Amino acid sequence: ALNINSSVRQSLEDGRFDPEEWSNAKNPSKKFGLKKFTTPSTGLRIKGLYIRPNFAIPKGGTGSDADAKHQLENRYNYSLESATKGDTDALNLIFLPQKNPNAGTGRTVNICTMPGHDIWDTNKLRNDDGGRSAKAYFQKAFPRFDWDEIVSEDEWELFASTEGSRFPQCQYSPSLYVSSKPRDHEGTTTDGAGVVLIGDALHAFPPDLGQGVNSAFCDAMVLGESFEEAASDAVSAASTAIDPPKSFVARALNSYQAKNRPETRALIELARCGAPYQYNQPSKMMKLGKKIWMANVLLRLFLNKATLGLSPKPAILMMMDSRSSFRKIMRKANTLTAILWSSLLLCVVSLIRSRVGV
């Protein structure tokens, strides 16, 4: 199953697999009901816009080069802020890299905002006027850009008519599989079947970490390794005249769950704190949260440098090391968190004791 809203995962939660016939199927709502966590980026809305290839940014100003343009390099991300700065009209255009600027497909621009932004108000950006109000809105927000030149009329109409999407909660399924029990038929034992969750069917989170596809690949790799190990064990048992395990499939899926369940929990924990404030939303609470998050990151970076690497880097940076598992990353991060809070508590207690003269 490959989608967090898949009917397969829902059928597991609803208990449609008889525990008498399927292993790991007892208490289905507890085992397969999603564990959900709201983060600062949960609920943000996003919509894409295609810019024509080889887009350049006007320099503007009053100098002799006011009409000159700065060409965007295709290999880089860019973030452009609008001239409008209000809570409901500020825009931040996120230009994604473009592998082949001559392909004719244009360059993708993501617009990510709070749910109450003007861009979702159909009274301001109508979805039935062929994109004219959307175009006018962007002309006001980015007055230096020639929107007639860089976005086609068809693209404006498509942009206005699409609803976009929302960032999900961080969520995961506590259990990863069920397997049918082996059956005896006319003196022959047949192995069971299995239903397994990987990728988005197992876990989902906002795109803060950029690990959605990578984590799905890791799930598939662990699943493949589990079947390889189960097959190797079965061959070894057969070669030594030892009765092979009764269920090859159940053995493999149980191994997959034992390896991948702790990793899934750690992944969701990392997604909750990794980089939820990167979308630069204008609300005061989001700005305050970003400052606190940044202070935490800078503190951990300072401790890492001051201790010559004894103290771990921030989790979002440890994630860049492909040799580290999510479980290892969060174990290090949580250990440092416990030390920091314990140190703070000790300082407070010492201060109180000195004030009262104990």
Tab-separated table of N, CA, C and O in Angstrom, residues 52-164:
chain	number	residue	atom	x	y	z
A	52	ARG	N	7.780	30.710	-17.805
A	52	ARG	CA	8.420	30.370	-19.074
A	52	ARG	C	9.926	30.219	-18.907
A	52	ARG	O	10.525	30.852	-18.031
A	53	PRO	N	10.594	29.407	-19.729
A	53	PRO	CA	12.022	29.128	-19.558
A	53	PRO	C	12.879	30.392	-19.608
A	53	PRO	O	12.512	31.407	-20.200
A	54	ASN	N	14.048	30.283	-18.941
A	54	ASN	CA	15.063	31.341	-18.964
A	54	ASN	C	14.544	32.667	-18.407
A	54	ASN	O	14.804	33.740	-18.946
A	55	PHE	N	13.810	32.569	-17.327
A	55	PHE	CA	13.256	33.752	-16.671
A	55	PHE	C	14.380	34.576	-16.033
A	55	PHE	O	15.313	34.053	-15.445
A	56	ALA	N	14.306	35.906	-16.154
A	56	ALA	CA	15.287	36.816	-15.565
A	56	ALA	C	14.578	37.798	-14.639
A	56	ALA	O	13.413	38.152	-14.850
A	57	ILE	N	15.285	38.243	-13.591
A	57	ILE	CA	14.732	39.173	-12.614
A	57	ILE	C	15.118	40.598	-12.981
A	57	ILE	O	16.315	40.897	-13.108
A	58	PRO	N	14.176	41.513	-13.162
A	58	PRO	CA	14.527	42.920	-13.435
A	58	PRO	C	15.251	43.544	-12.243
A	58	PRO	O	14.847	43.345	-11.100
A	59	LYS	N	16.315	44.276	-12.490
A	59	LYS	CA	17.054	44.926	-11.409
A	59	LYS	C	16.292	46.111	-10.848
A	59	LYS	O	16.290	46.371	-9.647
A	60	GLY	N	15.651	46.889	-11.695
A	60	GLY	CA	14.884	48.034	-11.231
A	60	GLY	C	15.763	49.152	-10.700
A	60	GLY	O	16.964	49.222	-10.974
A	61	GLY	N	15.183	50.031	-9.904
A	61	GLY	CA	15.922	51.158	-9.351
A	61	GLY	C	15.894	52.352	-10.291
A	61	GLY	O	15.135	52.412	-11.267
A	62	THR	N	16.754	53.330	-10.009
A	62	THR	CA	16.787	54.572	-10.799
A	62	THR	C	18.107	54.773	-11.529
A	62	THR	O	18.298	55.795	-12.180
A	63	GLY	N	19.028	53.810	-11.413
A	63	GLY	CA	20.326	53.950	-12.047
A	63	GLY	C	20.279	53.702	-13.540
A	63	GLY	O	19.221	53.423	-14.131
A	64	SER	N	21.453	53.799	-14.154
A	64	SER	CA	21.540	53.617	-15.603
A	64	SER	C	21.234	52.184	-16.025
A	64	SER	O	20.891	51.933	-17.180
A	65	ASP	N	21.357	51.231	-15.088
A	65	ASP	CA	21.102	49.828	-15.408
A	65	ASP	C	19.741	49.373	-14.896
A	65	ASP	O	19.523	48.183	-14.665
A	66	ALA	N	18.825	50.326	-14.702
A	66	ALA	CA	17.508	49.996	-14.140
A	66	ALA	C	16.751	49.000	-15.011
A	66	ALA	O	15.957	48.204	-14.503
A	67	ASP	N	16.994	49.034	-16.319
A	67	ASP	CA	16.267	48.135	-17.219
A	67	ASP	C	16.981	46.799	-17.409
A	67	ASP	O	16.471	45.914	-18.110
A	68	ALA	N	18.175	46.644	-16.812
A	68	ALA	CA	18.916	45.383	-16.950
A	68	ALA	C	18.219	44.279	-16.164
A	68	ALA	O	17.414	44.532	-15.261
A	69	LYS	N	18.544	43.056	-16.521
A	69	LYS	CA	17.920	41.906	-15.874
A	69	LYS	C	18.987	40.936	-15.372
A	69	LYS	O	20.050	40.796	-15.972
A	70	HIS	N	18.676	40.286	-14.258
A	70	HIS	CA	19.565	39.287	-13.683
A	70	HIS	C	19.042	37.898	-14.043
A	70	HIS	O	17.941	37.528	-13.651
A	71	GLN	N	19.824	37.148	-14.779
A	71	GLN	CA	19.408	35.814	-15.209
A	71	GLN	C	19.512	34.821	-14.057
A	71	GLN	O	20.529	34.751	-13.364
A	72	LEU	N	18.459	34.056	-13.831
A	72	LEU	CA	18.476	33.041	-12.789
A	72	LEU	C	19.253	31.814	-13.267
A	72	LEU	O	19.019	31.329	-14.372
A	73	GLU	N	20.155	31.321	-12.429
A	73	GLU	CA	20.871	30.095	-12.758
A	73	GLU	C	19.965	28.905	-12.492
A	73	GLU	O	19.329	28.806	-11.440
A	74	ASN	N	19.913	28.002	-13.452
A	74	ASN	CA	18.947	26.904	-13.390
A	74	ASN	C	19.221	25.901	-12.275
A	74	ASN	O	18.322	25.186	-11.850
A	75	ARG	N	20.442	25.817	-11.789
A	75	ARG	CA	20.781	24.804	-10.791
A	75	ARG	C	20.455	25.230	-9.360
A	75	ARG	O	20.585	24.434	-8.431
A	76	TYR	N	20.046	26.482	-9.154
A	76	TYR	CA	19.828	26.988	-7.809
A	76	TYR	C	18.345	27.178	-7.489
A	76	TYR	O	17.515	27.419	-8.371
A	77	ASN	N	18.034	27.083	-6.171
A	77	ASN	CA	16.741	27.542	-5.667
A	77	ASN	C	16.797	29.050	-5.474
A	77	ASN	O	17.854	29.591	-5.130
A	78	TYR	N	15.660	29.723	-5.685
A	78	TYR	CA	15.562	31.154	-5.411
A	78	TYR	C	14.288	31.419	-4.632
A	78	TYR	O	13.269	30.739	-4.822
A	79	SER	N	14.340	32.413	-3.775
A	79	SER	CA	13.165	32.841	-3.024
A	79	SER	C	13.010	34.346	-3.197
A	79	SER	O	13.910	35.113	-2.829
A	80	LEU	N	11.895	34.781	-3.782
A	80	LEU	CA	11.652	36.195	-4.070
A	80	LEU	C	10.452	36.685	-3.266
A	80	LEU	O	9.369	36.095	-3.333
A	81	GLU	N	10.638	37.761	-2.500
A	81	GLU	CA	9.572	38.320	-1.685
A	81	GLU	C	8.824	39.415	-2.441
A	81	GLU	O	9.404	40.147	-3.234
A	82	SER	N	7.544	39.521	-2.142
A	82	SER	CA	6.694	40.479	-2.844
A	82	SER	C	6.833	41.876	-2.241
A	82	SER	O	7.356	42.069	-1.142
A	83	ALA	N	6.334	42.858	-2.982
A	83	ALA	CA	6.296	44.235	-2.480
A	83	ALA	C	5.217	44.386	-1.418
A	83	ALA	O	5.300	45.272	-0.564
A	84	THR	N	4.199	43.543	-1.463
A	84	THR	CA	3.152	43.554	-0.440
A	84	THR	C	3.642	42.789	0.784
A	84	THR	O	4.210	41.716	0.663
A	85	LYS	N	3.410	43.315	1.990
A	85	LYS	CA	3.991	42.750	3.204
A	85	LYS	C	2.972	42.403	4.289
A	85	LYS	O	3.356	42.047	5.400
A	86	GLY	N	1.686	42.476	4.008
A	86	GLY	CA	0.673	42.196	5.020
A	86	GLY	C	0.563	40.715	5.334
A	86	GLY	O	1.071	39.858	4.610
A	87	ASP	N	-0.145	40.399	6.427
A	87	ASP	CA	-0.314	39.004	6.832
A	87	ASP	C	-1.053	38.185	5.782
A	87	ASP	O	-0.836	36.980	5.665
A	88	THR	N	-1.949	38.859	5.024
A	88	THR	CA	-2.759	38.107	4.071
A	88	THR	C	-2.423	38.398	2.605
A	88	THR	O	-3.065	37.841	1.709
A	89	ASP	N	-1.424	39.269	2.351
A	89	ASP	CA	-1.100	39.535	0.955
A	89	ASP	C	0.393	39.394	0.630
A	89	ASP	O	0.799	39.536	-0.521
A	90	ALA	N	1.234	39.132	1.642
A	90	ALA	CA	2.659	38.909	1.383
A	90	ALA	C	2.855	37.584	0.658
A	90	ALA	O	2.226	36.573	0.999
A	91	LEU	N	3.692	37.586	-0.359
A	91	LEU	CA	3.959	36.380	-1.139
A	91	LEU	C	5.462	36.101	-1.168
A	91	LEU	O	6.281	37.024	-1.133
A	92	ASN	N	5.789	34.831	-1.232
A	92	ASN	CA	7.180	34.401	-1.330
A	92	ASN	C	7.250	33.364	-2.449
A	92	ASN	O	6.737	32.251	-2.299
A	93	LEU	N	7.847	33.733	-3.586
A	93	LEU	CA	7.948	32.829	-4.719
A	93	LEU	C	9.196	31.961	-4.561
A	93	LEU	O	10.300	32.478	-4.425
A	94	ILE	N	9.013	30.661	-4.572
A	94	ILE	CA	10.127	29.723	-4.420
A	94	ILE	C	10.385	29.064	-5.763
A	94	ILE	O	9.593	28.253	-6.235
A	95	PHE	N	11.490	29.452	-6.400
A	95	PHE	CA	11.854	28.908	-7.703
A	95	PHE	C	12.667	27.623	-7.509
A	95	PHE	O	13.715	27.640	-6.851
A	96	LEU	N	12.192	26.535	-8.075
A	96	LEU	CA	12.895	25.257	-7.980
A	96	LEU	C	13.918	25.131	-9.112
A	96	LEU	O	13.768	25.756	-10.162
A	97	PRO	N	14.966	24.322	-8.910
A	97	PRO	CA	15.961	24.133	-9.974
A	97	PRO	C	15.336	23.551	-11.237
A	97	PRO	O	14.333	22.833	-11.179
A	98	GLN	N	15.939	23.846	-12.367
A	98	GLN	CA	15.458	23.365	-13.658
A	98	GLN	C	16.609	22.659	-14.366
A	98	GLN	O	17.649	23.264	-14.642
A	99	LYS	N	16.440	21.373	-14.613
A	99	LYS	CA	17.525	20.581	-15.179
A	99	LYS	C	17.825	20.978	-16.610
A	99	LYS	O	18.986	21.118	-17.009
A	100	ASN	N	16.793	21.151	-17.410
A	100	ASN	CA	16.989	21.474	-18.819
A	100	ASN	C	16.141	22.681	-19.197
A	100	ASN	O	14.943	22.553	-19.462
A	101	PRO	N	16.725	23.875	-19.225
A	101	PRO	CA	15.943	25.085	-19.511
A	101	PRO	C	15.408	25.142	-20.934
A	101	PRO	O	14.533	25.947	-21.240
A	102	ASN	N	15.913	24.298	-21.813
A	102	ASN	CA	15.479	24.304	-23.209
A	102	ASN	C	14.404	23.252	-23.500
A	102	ASN	O	14.047	23.021	-24.649
A	103	ALA	N	13.935	22.606	-22.440
A	103	ALA	CA	12.941	21.547	-22.639
A	103	ALA	C	11.573	22.105	-23.002
A	103	ALA	O	10.720	21.385	-23.506
A	104	GLY	N	11.362	23.400	-22.722
A	104	GLY	CA	10.095	24.026	-23.093
A	104	GLY	C	8.998	23.878	-22.059
A	104	GLY	O	7.882	24.341	-22.265
A	105	THR	N	9.293	23.227	-20.913
A	105	THR	CA	8.267	23.013	-19.891
A	105	THR	C	8.174	24.156	-18.895
A	105	THR	O	7.231	24.229	-18.126
A	106	GLY	N	9.165	25.035	-18.902
A	106	GLY	CA	9.138	26.140	-17.959
A	106	GLY	C	9.738	25.755	-16.618
A	106	GLY	O	10.175	24.626	-16.398
A	107	ARG	N	9.748	26.716	-15.713
A	107	ARG	CA	10.329	26.513	-14.394
A	107	ARG	C	9.232	26.589	-13.339
A	107	ARG	O	8.397	27.494	-13.357
A	108	THR	N	9.247	25.639	-12.422
A	108	THR	CA	8.196	25.577	-11.415
A	108	THR	C	8.442	26.594	-10.308
A	108	THR	O	9.555	26.707	-9.794
A	109	VAL	N	7.389	27.328	-9.966
A	109	VAL	CA	7.423	28.257	-8.841
A	109	VAL	C	6.367	27.802	-7.841
A	109	VAL	O	5.195	27.633	-8.206
A	110	ASN	N	6.783	27.589	-6.588
A	110	ASN	CA	5.837	27.213	-5.538
A	110	ASN	C	5.443	28.429	-4.734
A	110	ASN	O	6.296	29.241	-4.345
A	111	ILE	N	4.138	28.561	-4.492
A	111	ILE	CA	3.615	29.626	-3.635
A	111	ILE	C	3.018	28.954	-2.411
A	111	ILE	O	2.053	28.190	-2.516
A	112	CYS	N	3.636	29.173	-1.241
A	112	CYS	CA	3.224	28.536	0.004
A	112	CYS	C	2.792	29.599	0.996
A	112	CYS	O	3.561	30.526	1.293
A	113	THR	N	1.569	29.501	1.509
A	113	THR	CA	1.035	30.530	2.402
A	113	THR	C	0.209	29.906	3.527
A	113	THR	O	-0.110	28.713	3.505
A	114	MET	N	-0.184	30.739	4.485
A	114	MET	CA	-1.141	30.340	5.508
A	114	MET	C	-2.511	30.158	4.852
A	114	MET	O	-2.793	30.751	3.797
A	115	PRO	N	-3.385	29.356	5.457
A	115	PRO	CA	-4.700	29.103	4.850
A	115	PRO	C	-5.545	30.352	4.649
A	115	PRO	O	-6.374	30.403	3.744
A	116	GLY	N	-5.355	31.391	5.482
A	116	GLY	CA	-6.179	32.592	5.374
A	116	GLY	C	-5.653	33.634	4.415
A	116	GLY	O	-6.159	34.761	4.389
A	117	HIS	N	-4.677	33.290	3.602
A	117	HIS	CA	-4.086	34.249	2.659
A	117	HIS	C	-5.072	34.609	1.557
A	117	HIS	O	-5.950	33.822	1.187
A	118	ASP	N	-4.893	35.814	0.989
A	118	ASP	CA	-5.775	36.291	-0.089
A	118	ASP	C	-5.814	35.348	-1.278
A	118	ASP	O	-6.830	35.283	-1.999
A	119	ILE	N	-4.723	34.638	-1.502
A	119	ILE	CA	-4.619	33.837	-2.719
A	119	ILE	C	-5.654	32.717	-2.754
A	119	ILE	O	-5.980	32.197	-3.829
A	120	TRP	N	-6.205	32.377	-1.575
A	120	TRP	CA	-7.224	31.321	-1.512
A	120	TRP	C	-8.635	31.899	-1.447
A	120	TRP	O	-9.600	31.143	-1.376
A	121	ASP	N	-8.734	33.217	-1.448
A	121	ASP	CA	-10.031	33.889	-1.389
A	121	ASP	C	-10.559	34.062	-2.813
A	121	ASP	O	-10.043	34.867	-3.590
A	122	THR	N	-11.586	33.320	-3.150
A	122	THR	CA	-12.103	33.348	-4.527
A	122	THR	C	-12.814	34.655	-4.862
A	122	THR	O	-13.149	34.894	-6.025
A	123	ASN	N	-13.048	35.504	-3.857
A	123	ASN	CA	-13.583	36.828	-4.158
A	123	ASN	C	-12.492	37.768	-4.664
A	123	ASN	O	-12.776	38.761	-5.340
A	124	LYS	N	-11.227	37.454	-4.313
A	124	LYS	CA	-10.102	38.280	-4.739
A	124	LYS	C	-9.368	37.665	-5.922
A	124	LYS	O	-8.914	38.379	-6.813
A	125	LEU	N	-9.205	36.366	-5.907
A	125	LEU	CA	-8.633	35.648	-7.045
A	125	LEU	C	-9.703	34.704	-7.563
A	125	LEU	O	-9.853	33.570	-7.087
A	126	ARG	N	-10.492	35.189	-8.496
A	126	ARG	CA	-11.618	34.423	-8.998
A	126	ARG	C	-11.131	33.207	-9.783
A	126	ARG	O	-10.066	33.231	-10.406
A	127	ASN	N	-11.913	32.154	-9.710
A	127	ASN	CA	-11.564	30.935	-10.443
A	127	ASN	C	-12.399	30.760	-11.705
A	127	ASN	O	-12.371	29.706	-12.339
A	128	ASP	N	-13.136	31.819	-12.068
A	128	ASP	CA	-14.017	31.716	-13.231
A	128	ASP	C	-13.810	32.869	-14.229
A	128	ASP	O	-14.669	33.133	-15.064
A	129	ASP	N	-12.662	33.560	-14.125
A	129	ASP	CA	-12.436	34.704	-15.026
A	129	ASP	C	-11.235	34.491	-15.940
A	129	ASP	O	-10.646	35.452	-16.444
A	130	GLY	N	-10.862	33.231	-16.121
A	130	GLY	CA	-9.752	32.932	-17.014
A	130	GLY	C	-8.385	33.316	-16.468
A	130	GLY	O	-7.420	33.407	-17.226
A	131	GLY	N	-8.296	33.560	-15.163
A	131	GLY	CA	-7.022	33.886	-14.540
A	131	GLY	C	-6.688	35.367	-14.525
A	131	GLY	O	-5.595	35.749	-14.086
A	132	ARG	N	-7.619	36.229	-14.963
A	132	ARG	CA	-7.318	37.665	-15.038
A	132	ARG	C	-7.094	38.268	-13.654
A	132	ARG	O	-6.184	39.079	-13.456
A	133	SER	N	-7.911	37.897	-12.669
A	133	SER	CA	-7.734	38.454	-11.327
A	133	SER	C	-6.462	37.935	-10.674
A	133	SER	O	-5.805	38.667	-9.914
A	134	ALA	N	-6.090	36.698	-10.968
A	134	ALA	CA	-4.837	36.151	-10.432
A	134	ALA	C	-3.645	36.905	-11.000
A	134	ALA	O	-2.706	37.269	-10.276
A	135	LYS	N	-3.689	37.160	-12.271
A	135	LYS	CA	-2.611	37.907	-12.932
A	135	LYS	C	-2.508	39.323	-12.361
A	135	LYS	O	-1.398	39.813	-12.072
A	136	ALA	N	-3.620	39.979	-12.167
A	136	ALA	CA	-3.619	41.330	-11.603
A	136	ALA	C	-3.067	41.335	-10.186
A	136	ALA	O	-2.355	42.269	-9.784
A	137	TYR	N	-3.381	40.290	-9.429
A	137	TYR	CA	-2.894	40.197	-8.055
A	137	TYR	C	-1.371	40.086	-8.039
A	137	TYR	O	-0.691	40.744	-7.235
A	138	PHE	N	-0.802	39.289	-8.913
A	138	PHE	CA	0.650	39.120	-8.975
A	138	PHE	C	1.326	40.380	-9.528
A	138	PHE	O	2.449	40.695	-9.140
A	139	GLN	N	0.649	41.076	-10.423
A	139	GLN	CA	1.213	42.327	-10.930
A	139	GLN	C	1.339	43.359	-9.817
A	139	GLN	O	2.301	44.139	-9.771
A	140	LYS	N	0.395	43.370	-8.887
A	140	LYS	CA	0.459	44.277	-7.744
A	140	LYS	C	1.549	43.842	-6.766
A	140	LYS	O	2.278	44.679	-6.209
A	141	ALA	N	1.678	42.526	-6.552
A	141	ALA	CA	2.645	42.017	-5.587
A	141	ALA	C	4.086	42.129	-6.097
A	141	ALA	O	5.019	42.360	-5.323
A	142	PHE	N	4.269	41.950	-7.416
A	142	PHE	CA	5.602	42.013	-8.023
A	142	PHE	C	5.548	42.970	-9.220
A	142	PHE	O	5.554	42.536	-10.377
A	143	PRO	N	5.482	44.260	-8.973
A	143	PRO	CA	5.236	45.234	-10.053
A	143	PRO	C	6.370	45.341	-11.069
A	143	PRO	O	6.143	45.834	-12.177
A	144	ARG	N	7.578	44.915	-10.733
A	144	ARG	CA	8.691	45.019	-11.668
A	144	ARG	C	8.682	43.919	-12.718
A	144	ARG	O	9.356	44.021	-13.734
A	145	PHE	N	7.943	42.855	-12.489
A	145	PHE	CA	7.952	41.713	-13.409
A	145	PHE	C	6.981	41.924	-14.561
A	145	PHE	O	5.882	42.447	-14.371
A	146	ASP	N	7.386	41.494	-15.725
A	146	ASP	CA	6.497	41.529	-16.891
A	146	ASP	C	5.765	40.200	-16.960
A	146	ASP	O	6.212	39.250	-17.595
A	147	TRP	N	4.627	40.133	-16.277
A	147	TRP	CA	3.901	38.869	-16.188
A	147	TRP	C	3.317	38.435	-17.528
A	147	TRP	O	3.065	37.250	-17.738
A	148	ASP	N	3.076	39.374	-18.431
A	148	ASP	CA	2.621	38.999	-19.773
A	148	ASP	C	3.684	38.188	-20.506
A	148	ASP	O	3.369	37.304	-21.299
A	149	GLU	N	4.934	38.488	-20.217
A	149	GLU	CA	6.039	37.819	-20.905
A	149	GLU	C	6.395	36.467	-20.296
A	149	GLU	O	6.730	35.527	-21.012
A	150	ILE	N	6.288	36.334	-18.986
A	150	ILE	CA	6.842	35.142	-18.333
A	150	ILE	C	5.813	34.070	-17.989
A	150	ILE	O	6.181	32.940	-17.679
A	151	VAL	N	4.509	34.412	-18.019
A	151	VAL	CA	3.469	33.416	-17.732
A	151	VAL	C	2.415	33.489	-18.827
A	151	VAL	O	1.911	34.567	-19.146
A	152	SER	N	2.071	32.333	-19.388
A	152	SER	CA	1.080	32.296	-20.469
A	152	SER	C	-0.327	32.489	-19.911
A	152	SER	O	-0.594	32.249	-18.730
A	153	GLU	N	-1.248	32.893	-20.780
A	153	GLU	CA	-2.642	33.086	-20.371
A	153	GLU	C	-3.264	31.763	-19.936
A	153	GLU	O	-4.062	31.719	-18.986
A	154	ASP	N	-2.909	30.677	-20.617
A	154	ASP	CA	-3.433	29.362	-20.234
A	154	ASP	C	-2.972	28.969	-18.840
A	154	ASP	O	-3.729	28.356	-18.069
A	155	GLU	N	-1.722	29.315	-18.520
A	155	GLU	CA	-1.193	28.978	-17.192
A	155	GLU	C	-1.895	29.784	-16.102
A	155	GLU	O	-2.176	29.265	-15.016
A	156	TRP	N	-2.227	31.052	-16.391
A	156	TRP	CA	-2.963	31.847	-15.415
A	156	TRP	C	-4.336	31.234	-15.142
A	156	TRP	O	-4.793	31.163	-13.989
A	157	GLU	N	-4.984	30.800	-16.200
A	157	GLU	CA	-6.311	30.178	-16.035
A	157	GLU	C	-6.212	28.892	-15.224
A	157	GLU	O	-7.038	28.632	-14.343
A	158	LEU	N	-5.187	28.084	-15.520
A	158	LEU	CA	-4.994	26.832	-14.782
A	158	LEU	C	-4.682	27.115	-13.320
A	158	LEU	O	-5.222	26.461	-12.416
A	159	PHE	N	-3.836	28.097	-13.070
A	159	PHE	CA	-3.468	28.442	-11.695
A	159	PHE	C	-4.701	28.869	-10.899
A	159	PHE	O	-4.887	28.464	-9.741
A	160	ALA	N	-5.541	29.694	-11.500
A	160	ALA	CA	-6.722	30.203	-10.799
A	160	ALA	C	-7.742	29.109	-10.518
A	160	ALA	O	-8.452	29.151	-9.506
A	161	SER	N	-7.822	28.126	-11.385
A	161	SER	CA	-8.863	27.097	-11.268
A	161	SER	C	-8.475	25.927	-10.371
A	161	SER	O	-9.343	25.158	-9.961
A	162	THR	N	-7.192	25.756	-10.063
A	162	THR	CA	-6.763	24.641	-9.223
A	162	THR	C	-6.788	25.029	-7.748
A	162	THR	O	-6.556	26.183	-7.395
A	163	GLU	N	-7.075	24.049	-6.891
A	163	GLU	CA	-7.209	24.309	-5.466
A	163	GLU	C	-5.875	24.249	-4.729
A	163	GLU	O	-5.769	24.762	-3.608
A	164	GLY	N	-4.862	23.638	-5.317
A	164	GLY	CA	-3.613	23.449	-4.605
A	164	GLY	C	-3.733	22.330	-3.591
A	164	GLY	O	-4.672	21.533	-3.625
